[in-house]
Each structure stands twice: as C-alpha cells, then as structure tokens.
Amino acid sequence: MTMPYVLDWLNLLLRWGHLITGIAWIGASFYFIWLDNSLEEPSEENGQKGIAGQLNSIHGGGFYEVAKYKLAPPTMPKTLHWFKWEAYSTWVTGFFLLVLMYYVGARTYLIDPTKYALEIWQGVLLSITTLAFGWFIYDALCKSPLAKNGWLLAGVLLILIALTAWGLGEVFSDRAAYLHVGALIGTCMAANVLMVIIPGQKALVAAVEAGQAPDPKYAKASKLRSIHNNYLALPVLFLMISNHYPMTYGHSNAWAILLAIIVIGAWSRHFFNLRHKGIVRPGILISAFVAFALLAWWIAPRHPHSLVDKAAPEINDAQALALVQRHCTACHSAHPSDGIFTIAPAGVLLDSLEQIHQWAGRIQARTVVSKDMPFMNKTGMTDEERAQLGAWLSAQ
Ligand code: HEC
C-alpha cells in the first residue's frame, strides 16, 4: 500500500465521520429550536408542576409527550441527557480533516505559489492562528458592551468575516480561503458549546441542586451564542461544500460572494425560525431565492467566450487530444502519473477522445470558464491553450 492510498482512506474515514457527527449536531440543534418554538400552553396539571410548555408528536411509530420546565424539575432526575458530544466530535473530525487536506497536503491545497510562495510551516501557522485568534476576537466581542445590541454585533461580525475571507484569499489558495472561513465559523460554534453553553448549563444544574436561583447572566450569554449558532448553521454548511463550486471561491470578488451567501443562508434560516412559531412569511424564502439568482447573475462570466475570441488558431482532434494529454492526464487517466492524485480525481478519465467528449461540458466549465483546471494550474496551461481547447469543444 502506498502512502497516498493510505491517506485517501484516512480522508474517507474523517470526512465520513465529520459528516455523520455534523448531521447529529445540527440535527439535534434544529430539533431543539423547533421544539422550543413549537411548545404549547401547558395543561393545568402540568402548569402546577412548574412546566412552561408542552408538546405532543409522533415519530417512528410512537407518540411522544415532551414538557419544558419554566426553570427546572423539583428534583434533579437521575439521568439527565446532555447534548455536547455531537458538537465536539464534529469539530475534532473536521480539524483532523483540515490537517490532512491542508497541512499534510499543503503544497496541493493550501499554498498557491502564484499568490504567495508560503513555506508549509508558514501556511500551517497562519491557518492555526486564524482559528485561535478568530475565536478569541469573537468571544471578546460577545462579552463586550457591543453585544447589548444584537444587530450591531451581527454587523461587526459580518464585516470581520468579510475581512478574513478577503485576507485569506490574498495568501491562501482560493478554495483554502473559503474552507478556512468555514472552519473558523465552525470553531466558534463548537467553542460556543464548550466554553459558554455547557458551563452555563452546569451552573444551572448546580444552582438548582443547591436550591438557589441561577445567575441570569449564564442564560443571557448562552442565548446569544445559541442565536449565532442557529443562524450560522446554514452558511457553514455551504462553506464546507464550497470546494465543489469554483464559480464562487475562484471569483475575483470571492470574499463578497461569501458574504452574500452567508447573509442569504442566515435569512433563509429566519424563515424556519419564524415558521416554528406559527409565523409563515414565504416572502423571506422568495427574497432569499431572488437574491441567490441575482448573485448568480452578478458573478456570471460576462464574456464566457472572451477566451475563445482571442483569435486562437484552430486545432484538430489530434491536437486537442495532445493538449489534454499534456495538461490533464497526469491526473485524469486510468494510470495517473501525478505524485499526489494516484487515482483519477472525481472519476474523470480523459485518456481518449470519447472520454473527452463525455466530459465536454465540464471541461468547458472548469478549463475555459472558471479556469480552475488543471488543478492549481500544475501543468502550466496558457490562456491561448484554453481558448484553443474551448473553441474545439464548442465546434464538436
Ligand atoms: C494535478 C492534478 C489535476 C490536473 C493536472 C487536472 N485536474 Fe481536473 N481535477 C483534479 C481534482 C483534484 C479534481 C477534483 C476536485 C474538484 O472537482 O475540484 C478534478 C476534477 C475535475 C473535473 C470534474 C469536476 C466537475 O466539475 O465535474 C473535471 C471535468 C476536470 N477536473 C477537468 C480537468 C481538465 C480538462 C484538465 C486539464 C486541462 C484537468 N482537469 C487537469 C485534479 C487535476
């Protein structure tokens, strides 16, 4: 077994684990938000027991009756279920996946020498500093007087996110910049659970057990962090899959696109938060969709064939095949020669003209329009060659 092969399996395991734990975390969060927003007036009997709201539901062939206490049950139940491991394990699997992809694979995924010829250790240091320092600043802002005004805080956080996206985009590869903004937001969300929400719950349990009134400062801090986690869930999910969409991270205004998608994601989440409370505002989803469409229109390549117009000399089939062999088959072949991609990435094989035809649309998209293939332009494809290949593909 070769090293890249072993690393691929490790990658699979971590990515799979990250997905599973992430679903468990966000799924549980969404469930509790829905639950909280859907509670009904308690029955008289329940009200006397100190229950603030109750709810009946059916799932998987069983009926459930859930009740939420105004404060706490009169005596602590023997087993109290906490929800924290979902968050922690999502962060841990995500962090190790980041290490594997962007630190072990720094030369491939993190560093783009055409932007900044970072040494590996510099890239890794910058990555870790971004995550740690980012949390530190976010946490400090949440504890500052700024947090008294939720909207102002949200505005400042958005500006900081945009600055981070822009700054990282200047030094890291395009996809690494996006992924790091996602990792930073994810780190803040997981740290919110570890450093604020769970300690708050521990304090609440301790106070109830001691028969004292809990300090309201914990509930207030937890509430703010929960709201942030709630609204950031959808944007962070986009950032985690963003590496499939070069038209976003590869754009010259990638940071602005990222900001727009975060706002659209949070705005869409707002629809569901309101809906749980029985307030249905389809206008929110419609406007989010319109914004999405406008964004797509705004960033559309204005002259998709500008490259093709460059009066490139026409090429014939044999020359097109030769171009692809020169620039693509190091990776996209049944027998790749690339040192890192030892199995054709994304299952795209470009060894023959038939295979090239099969992928014609995607080759146009990645080589001529978004120009992010060859990967990191490892094989040094020129604009003229892209134009030639594009014109040949269009003529097929
Ligand atoms: C150094 C390795 C490497 C080279 C060289 C390379 N690619 Fe890729 N390619 C990748 C990787 C990695 C992926 C999967 C990740 C992704 O989609 O960004 C990929 C994915 C693709 C996809 C599938 C994704 C989709 O959008 O459907 C296409 C099509 C593609 N490459 C075309 C090309 C073409 C055409 C060339 C040559 C002009 C080329 N690649 C050269 C590494 C490479």
Coordinates of C-alpha atoms and ligand atoms in Angstrom, one line a residue:
M1 CA 0.0 0.0 0.0
T2 CA 1.4 3.4 -1.0
M3 CA 1.2 6.4 1.3
P4 CA -1.3 8.4 -0.9
Y5 CA -3.6 5.4 -0.9
V6 CA -3.5 5.1 2.9
L7 CA -4.1 8.9 3.2
D8 CA -7.1 8.6 0.9
W9 CA -8.7 6.0 3.2
L10 CA -7.9 8.2 6.2
N11 CA -9.5 11.1 4.4
L12 CA -12.6 8.9 3.7
L13 CA -12.9 8.0 7.3
L14 CA -12.5 11.5 8.6
R15 CA -14.8 13.0 6.0
W16 CA -17.5 10.4 6.7
G17 CA -17.1 10.9 10.4
H18 CA -17.3 14.6 10.1
L19 CA -20.5 14.4 8.0
I20 CA -22.1 11.9 10.5
T21 CA -21.3 13.9 13.6
G22 CA -22.2 17.2 11.8
I23 CA -25.6 15.8 10.9
A24 CA -26.1 14.7 14.5
W25 CA -25.1 18.1 15.9
I26 CA -27.0 20.3 13.5
G27 CA -29.9 17.8 13.5
A28 CA -30.2 17.9 17.3
S29 CA -29.9 21.7 17.3
F30 CA -32.6 22.1 14.7
Y31 CA -34.8 19.7 16.7
F32 CA -34.5 21.7 19.9
I33 CA -35.0 25.0 18.2
W34 CA -38.1 23.6 16.6
L35 CA -39.2 22.2 19.9
D36 CA -38.7 25.4 21.8
N37 CA -40.5 27.4 19.2
S38 CA -43.4 24.9 19.0
L39 CA -44.3 24.5 22.7
E40 CA -47.9 25.0 23.6
E41 CA -49.6 26.2 26.7
P42 CA -49.2 23.5 29.5
S43 CA -52.3 21.7 30.8
E44 CA -53.5 22.9 34.2
E45 CA -52.0 19.9 35.9
N46 CA -48.6 20.4 34.1
G47 CA -48.7 24.1 34.9
Q48 CA -48.9 23.4 38.6
K49 CA -45.8 21.2 38.2
G50 CA -43.9 24.2 37.0
I51 CA -44.0 23.2 33.3
A52 CA -43.8 26.2 30.9
G53 CA -44.8 24.5 27.7
Q54 CA -45.6 21.1 26.3
L55 CA -45.9 19.3 23.0
N56 CA -47.1 16.1 21.5
S57 CA -45.6 14.5 18.5
I58 CA -45.4 11.2 16.6
H59 CA -42.2 9.7 15.1
G60 CA -41.1 6.2 14.1
G61 CA -44.4 4.6 15.2
G62 CA -44.6 6.1 18.7
F63 CA -46.2 9.0 20.4
Y64 CA -44.1 11.4 22.4
E65 CA -45.1 13.9 25.1
V66 CA -42.4 16.5 25.8
A67 CA -42.6 19.1 28.5
K68 CA -40.3 22.0 29.3
Y69 CA -39.9 23.4 32.8
K70 CA -40.0 27.0 33.5
L71 CA -36.8 26.6 35.4
A72 CA -36.0 23.1 36.5
P73 CA -37.7 19.9 37.8
P74 CA -38.2 19.9 41.6
T75 CA -35.6 17.3 42.0
M76 CA -32.8 16.5 39.5
P77 CA -33.6 13.4 37.5
K78 CA -31.1 10.5 37.9
T79 CA -30.2 10.6 34.3
L80 CA -30.1 13.9 32.5
H81 CA -29.1 13.8 28.8
W82 CA -26.7 16.5 27.7
F83 CA -26.0 17.4 24.1
K84 CA -22.4 18.2 23.6
W85 CA -20.5 15.3 22.1
E86 CA -22.1 15.9 18.7
A87 CA -20.5 19.4 18.6
Y88 CA -17.1 18.3 20.0
S89 CA -16.8 15.3 17.6
T90 CA -17.8 17.4 14.6
W91 CA -15.0 19.8 15.5
V92 CA -12.4 17.1 16.1
T93 CA -13.1 15.2 12.9
G94 CA -13.2 18.5 11.0
F95 CA -10.0 19.7 12.4
F96 CA -8.2 16.4 11.6
L97 CA -9.6 16.5 8.1
L98 CA -8.2 20.1 7.8
V99 CA -4.9 18.8 9.0
L100 CA -4.9 16.0 6.5
M101 CA -6.0 18.0 3.5
Y102 CA -4.5 21.4 4.1
Y103 CA -1.4 20.8 6.3
V104 CA -0.2 17.3 5.1
G105 CA -1.4 18.3 1.6
A106 CA -0.3 21.9 2.0
R107 CA 1.5 22.1 -1.3
T108 CA -1.6 20.8 -3.1
Y109 CA -4.5 22.5 -1.4
L110 CA -3.3 25.3 0.9
I111 CA -0.5 27.1 -0.9
D112 CA -0.9 28.8 -4.2
P113 CA 2.5 30.0 -5.2
T114 CA 1.1 32.3 -7.9
K115 CA -0.4 34.3 -5.0
Y116 CA 2.1 33.9 -2.2
A117 CA 5.0 31.5 -2.0
L118 CA 4.4 30.5 1.6
E119 CA 6.6 27.9 3.2
I120 CA 4.5 25.0 4.6
W121 CA 5.1 25.9 8.2
Q122 CA 4.0 29.5 7.5
G123 CA 0.8 28.3 5.9
V124 CA 0.1 26.0 8.8
L125 CA 0.9 28.7 11.4
L126 CA -1.4 31.2 9.7
S127 CA -4.2 28.6 9.5
I128 CA -4.0 27.8 13.2
T129 CA -3.6 31.4 14.2
T130 CA -6.7 32.3 12.2
L131 CA -8.8 29.7 14.0
A132 CA -7.5 30.5 17.5
F133 CA -7.3 34.3 17.1
G134 CA -10.7 34.4 15.4
W135 CA -12.4 32.7 18.3
F136 CA -10.6 35.0 20.7
I137 CA -11.9 38.1 19.0
Y138 CA -15.4 36.7 18.5
D139 CA -15.6 35.7 22.2
A140 CA -14.3 39.1 23.3
L141 CA -16.9 40.9 21.1
C142 CA -19.7 38.8 22.6
K143 CA -18.6 39.8 26.1
S144 CA -18.2 43.5 25.2
P145 CA -20.8 46.2 25.5
L146 CA -21.4 45.8 21.8
A147 CA -23.3 42.6 22.5
K148 CA -26.1 44.7 24.0
N149 CA -27.2 45.5 20.5
G150 CA -27.6 42.1 18.7
W151 CA -27.9 43.7 15.3
L152 CA -24.8 45.9 15.7
L153 CA -22.8 42.9 16.9
A154 CA -24.0 40.8 13.9
G155 CA -23.0 43.7 11.6
V156 CA -19.5 43.9 13.1
L157 CA -19.1 40.1 12.9
L158 CA -20.1 40.1 9.2
I159 CA -17.5 42.8 8.5
L160 CA -14.9 40.7 10.3
I161 CA -15.9 37.6 8.4
A162 CA -15.6 39.5 5.1
L163 CA -12.2 40.9 6.1
T164 CA -11.0 37.4 7.0
A165 CA -12.2 36.0 3.7
W166 CA -10.5 38.7 1.8
G167 CA -7.3 38.5 3.7
L168 CA -7.0 34.7 3.5
G169 CA -7.9 34.9 -0.2
E170 CA -4.8 37.1 -0.7
V171 CA -2.4 34.5 0.8
F172 CA -4.0 31.0 0.6
S173 CA -5.3 29.2 -2.5
D174 CA -8.9 30.2 -3.3
R175 CA -10.5 27.1 -2.0
A176 CA -8.4 27.1 1.2
A177 CA -9.6 30.7 1.9
Y178 CA -13.2 29.7 1.8
L179 CA -12.7 26.5 3.7
H180 CA -10.8 28.4 6.4
V181 CA -13.7 30.9 6.9
G182 CA -15.9 27.8 7.3
A183 CA -13.5 26.2 9.7
L184 CA -13.3 29.5 11.7
I185 CA -17.1 29.8 12.0
G186 CA -17.4 26.1 12.8
T187 CA -14.7 26.5 15.5
C188 CA -16.6 29.5 17.1
M189 CA -19.8 27.4 17.0
A190 CA -18.2 24.4 18.7
A191 CA -16.3 26.7 21.2
N192 CA -19.6 28.4 22.0
V193 CA -20.9 25.0 23.2
L194 CA -17.7 24.1 25.1
M195 CA -16.9 27.4 26.6
V196 CA -20.3 29.1 27.2
I197 CA -23.3 27.0 26.7
I198 CA -22.3 23.9 28.6
P199 CA -20.7 25.8 31.5
G200 CA -23.9 27.8 31.7
Q201 CA -25.9 24.6 31.9
K202 CA -23.6 23.2 34.6
A203 CA -24.1 26.4 36.6
L204 CA -27.8 26.0 36.2
V205 CA -27.8 22.4 37.4
A206 CA -25.6 23.3 40.4
A207 CA -27.8 26.2 41.3
V208 CA -31.0 24.1 41.2
E209 CA -29.3 21.3 43.2
A210 CA -28.3 23.9 45.8
G211 CA -31.8 25.2 45.9
Q212 CA -30.6 28.6 44.7
A213 CA -31.8 30.9 41.9
P214 CA -29.4 30.6 39.0
D215 CA -27.5 33.6 37.9
P216 CA -29.3 35.0 34.9
K217 CA -26.0 36.1 33.3
Y218 CA -25.5 32.4 32.1
A219 CA -28.8 32.2 30.4
K220 CA -28.2 35.5 28.7
A221 CA -24.7 34.6 27.4
S222 CA -26.0 31.1 26.3
K223 CA -28.9 32.7 24.4
L224 CA -26.7 35.0 22.4
R225 CA -24.3 32.1 21.4
S226 CA -27.3 29.9 20.6
I227 CA -28.7 32.5 18.3
H228 CA -25.4 32.8 16.5
N229 CA -25.0 29.1 16.1
N230 CA -28.6 28.8 14.8
Y231 CA -28.1 31.5 12.1
L232 CA -24.6 30.3 11.1
A233 CA -25.6 26.6 10.6
L234 CA -26.7 27.0 7.0
P235 CA -23.8 29.3 5.9
V236 CA -21.2 27.0 7.5
L237 CA -22.7 24.0 5.6
F238 CA -22.3 25.9 2.3
L239 CA -18.7 26.7 3.2
M240 CA -18.0 23.0 3.8
I241 CA -19.2 22.0 0.3
S242 CA -17.9 25.2 -1.4
N243 CA -14.9 23.5 -2.9
H244 CA -17.2 21.9 -5.5
Y245 CA -18.2 25.4 -6.7
P246 CA -15.2 27.2 -8.3
M247 CA -17.5 29.9 -9.6
T248 CA -17.8 31.1 -6.0
Y249 CA -14.4 30.7 -4.4
G250 CA -12.5 31.3 -7.7
H251 CA -14.1 34.6 -8.5
S252 CA -12.1 37.8 -8.2
N253 CA -14.6 39.1 -5.6
A254 CA -14.8 35.7 -3.7
W255 CA -15.0 37.5 -0.3
A256 CA -18.1 39.5 -1.4
I257 CA -19.8 36.3 -2.7
L258 CA -19.0 34.5 0.5
L259 CA -20.6 37.4 2.5
A260 CA -23.7 37.4 0.3
I261 CA -24.2 33.6 0.7
I262 CA -23.8 33.9 4.5
V263 CA -26.5 36.6 4.6
I264 CA -28.8 34.6 2.3
G265 CA -28.3 31.4 4.3
A266 CA -29.0 33.2 7.6
W267 CA -32.0 35.0 6.1
S268 CA -33.4 31.6 4.9
R269 CA -32.9 30.2 8.4
H270 CA -35.0 33.1 9.7
F271 CA -38.0 31.8 7.7
F272 CA -37.8 28.4 9.5
N273 CA -37.3 30.0 13.0
L274 CA -40.5 32.1 12.4
R275 CA -42.4 29.2 11.0
H276 CA -41.8 27.1 14.1
K277 CA -43.6 29.8 16.0
G278 CA -46.6 29.7 13.6
I279 CA -45.5 32.8 11.7
V280 CA -45.3 31.9 8.0
R281 CA -43.5 34.5 5.8
P282 CA -43.0 33.0 2.4
G283 CA -41.6 36.4 1.3
I284 CA -38.4 35.6 3.2
L285 CA -37.7 32.4 1.2
I286 CA -38.8 34.1 -2.0
S287 CA -36.5 37.1 -1.4
A288 CA -33.6 34.7 -0.5
F289 CA -34.2 32.9 -3.7
V290 CA -34.3 36.1 -5.7
A291 CA -31.1 37.2 -4.0
F292 CA -29.5 33.9 -4.9
A293 CA -30.5 34.3 -8.5
L294 CA -29.2 37.9 -8.6
L295 CA -25.9 36.8 -7.1
A296 CA -25.6 34.1 -9.8
W297 CA -26.4 36.7 -12.5
W298 CA -24.0 39.2 -11.0
I299 CA -21.0 36.8 -10.9
A300 CA -21.8 35.1 -14.2
P301 CA -18.8 35.2 -16.6
R302 CA -19.6 38.3 -18.7
H303 CA -17.9 37.1 -21.8
P304 CA -17.7 33.3 -21.5
H305 CA -16.2 33.1 -24.9
S306 CA -13.8 36.0 -24.5
L307 CA -11.0 33.5 -24.3
V308 CA -12.3 31.8 -27.4
D309 CA -12.5 35.1 -29.3
K310 CA -8.8 35.5 -28.8
A311 CA -8.2 34.5 -32.4
A312 CA -6.6 31.3 -31.4
P313 CA -5.5 29.1 -34.3
E314 CA -8.0 26.3 -34.8
I315 CA -6.9 22.8 -33.7
N316 CA -7.9 19.4 -35.0
D317 CA -8.8 16.3 -33.0
A318 CA -5.3 15.0 -32.7
Q319 CA -4.1 18.4 -31.4
A320 CA -6.9 18.6 -28.9
L321 CA -6.1 15.1 -27.6
A322 CA -2.5 16.1 -27.3
L323 CA -3.4 19.3 -25.4
V324 CA -5.4 17.2 -22.9
Q325 CA -2.6 14.7 -22.6
R326 CA -0.1 17.5 -21.9
H327 CA -2.3 19.2 -19.3
C328 CA -4.8 16.8 -17.8
T329 CA -3.9 13.2 -18.0
A330 CA -1.2 13.5 -15.3
C331 CA -4.2 13.2 -13.0
H332 CA -7.3 12.3 -15.2
S333 CA -6.1 9.0 -16.5
A334 CA -6.6 5.3 -15.8
H335 CA -2.9 5.4 -14.9
P336 CA -2.2 8.9 -13.4
S337 CA 1.5 9.9 -13.2
D338 CA 0.9 12.7 -10.7
G339 CA 2.6 12.2 -7.3
I340 CA -0.5 13.1 -5.3
F341 CA -3.5 12.2 -7.4
T342 CA -2.8 8.5 -7.9
I343 CA -6.4 7.8 -8.8
A344 CA -8.3 9.9 -11.4
P345 CA -9.9 12.7 -9.3
A346 CA -13.7 12.9 -9.4
G347 CA -13.6 9.8 -11.6
V348 CA -12.9 11.9 -14.6
L349 CA -10.8 10.0 -17.2
L350 CA -9.6 11.9 -20.2
D351 CA -7.4 9.3 -22.0
S352 CA -9.4 9.2 -25.2
L353 CA -11.4 11.5 -27.5
E354 CA -14.6 9.6 -26.5
Q355 CA -13.9 10.3 -22.8
I356 CA -13.1 14.0 -23.6
H357 CA -16.5 14.2 -25.4
Q358 CA -18.2 12.7 -22.4
W359 CA -16.9 15.4 -20.2
A360 CA -17.0 18.2 -22.8
G361 CA -19.4 20.4 -20.8
R362 CA -17.5 20.1 -17.5
I363 CA -14.2 20.7 -19.3
Q364 CA -15.5 23.9 -20.7
A365 CA -16.8 24.9 -17.3
R366 CA -13.5 24.1 -15.4
T367 CA -10.9 24.9 -18.0
V368 CA -12.3 27.7 -20.1
V369 CA -14.8 29.5 -17.8
S370 CA -13.7 29.2 -14.2
K371 CA -10.1 28.2 -15.2
D372 CA -9.5 26.2 -12.1
M373 CA -8.5 23.1 -14.0
P374 CA -5.7 22.0 -14.4
F375 CA -5.7 21.8 -10.6
M376 CA -3.7 24.9 -9.4
N377 CA -2.6 25.0 -13.0
K378 CA 0.0 22.5 -12.0
T379 CA 0.7 21.7 -15.7
G380 CA 1.0 25.4 -16.7
M381 CA -1.8 25.6 -19.2
T382 CA -1.8 29.0 -21.0
D383 CA -4.8 31.2 -21.8
E384 CA -4.2 30.5 -25.5
E385 CA -4.3 26.8 -25.0
R386 CA -7.6 27.2 -23.0
A387 CA -9.0 29.2 -25.9
Q388 CA -8.0 26.6 -28.4
L389 CA -9.5 23.7 -26.4
G390 CA -12.6 25.8 -25.7
A391 CA -13.1 26.6 -29.4
W392 CA -12.5 23.0 -30.4
L393 CA -15.1 21.8 -27.8
S394 CA -17.7 24.3 -28.9
A395 CA -17.3 23.1 -32.5
Q396 CA -17.9 19.5 -31.6
Ligands
HEC1 C1 -2.8 17.9 -10.7 C2 -4.0 17.2 -10.9 C3 -5.0 17.6 -11.9 C4 -4.8 18.0 -13.2 C5 -3.5 18.1 -14.0 C6 -6.1 18.3 -13.8 N1 -7.1 18.1 -12.8 FE1 -9.1 18.1 -13.1 N2 -9.4 17.5 -11.2 C7 -8.4 17.4 -10.2 C8 -9.0 17.2 -8.9 C9 -8.3 17.0 -7.6 C10 -10.4 17.2 -9.1 C11 -11.5 17.0 -8.1 C12 -11.8 18.2 -7.3 C13 -12.5 19.3 -8.0 O1 -13.5 19.0 -8.6 O2 -12.1 20.4 -7.8 C14 -10.6 17.4 -10.5 C15 -11.9 17.5 -11.1 C16 -12.1 17.7 -12.5 C17 -13.3 17.6 -13.1 C18 -14.6 17.1 -12.5 C19 -15.3 18.1 -11.7 C20 -16.6 18.7 -12.3 O3 -16.6 19.9 -12.3 O4 -17.5 17.9 -12.7 C21 -13.1 17.9 -14.4 C22 -14.2 18.0 -15.5 C23 -11.7 18.2 -14.6 N3 -11.1 18.0 -13.4 C24 -11.1 18.6 -15.8 C25 -9.8 18.7 -16.0 C26 -9.2 19.1 -17.2 C27 -9.9 19.4 -18.5 C28 -7.8 19.2 -17.0 C29 -6.8 19.6 -18.0 C30 -7.0 20.8 -18.7 C31 -7.6 18.8 -15.6 N4 -8.8 18.6 -15.0 C32 -6.3 18.7 -15.1 C33 -7.1 17.4 -10.5 C34 -6.4 17.7 -11.7

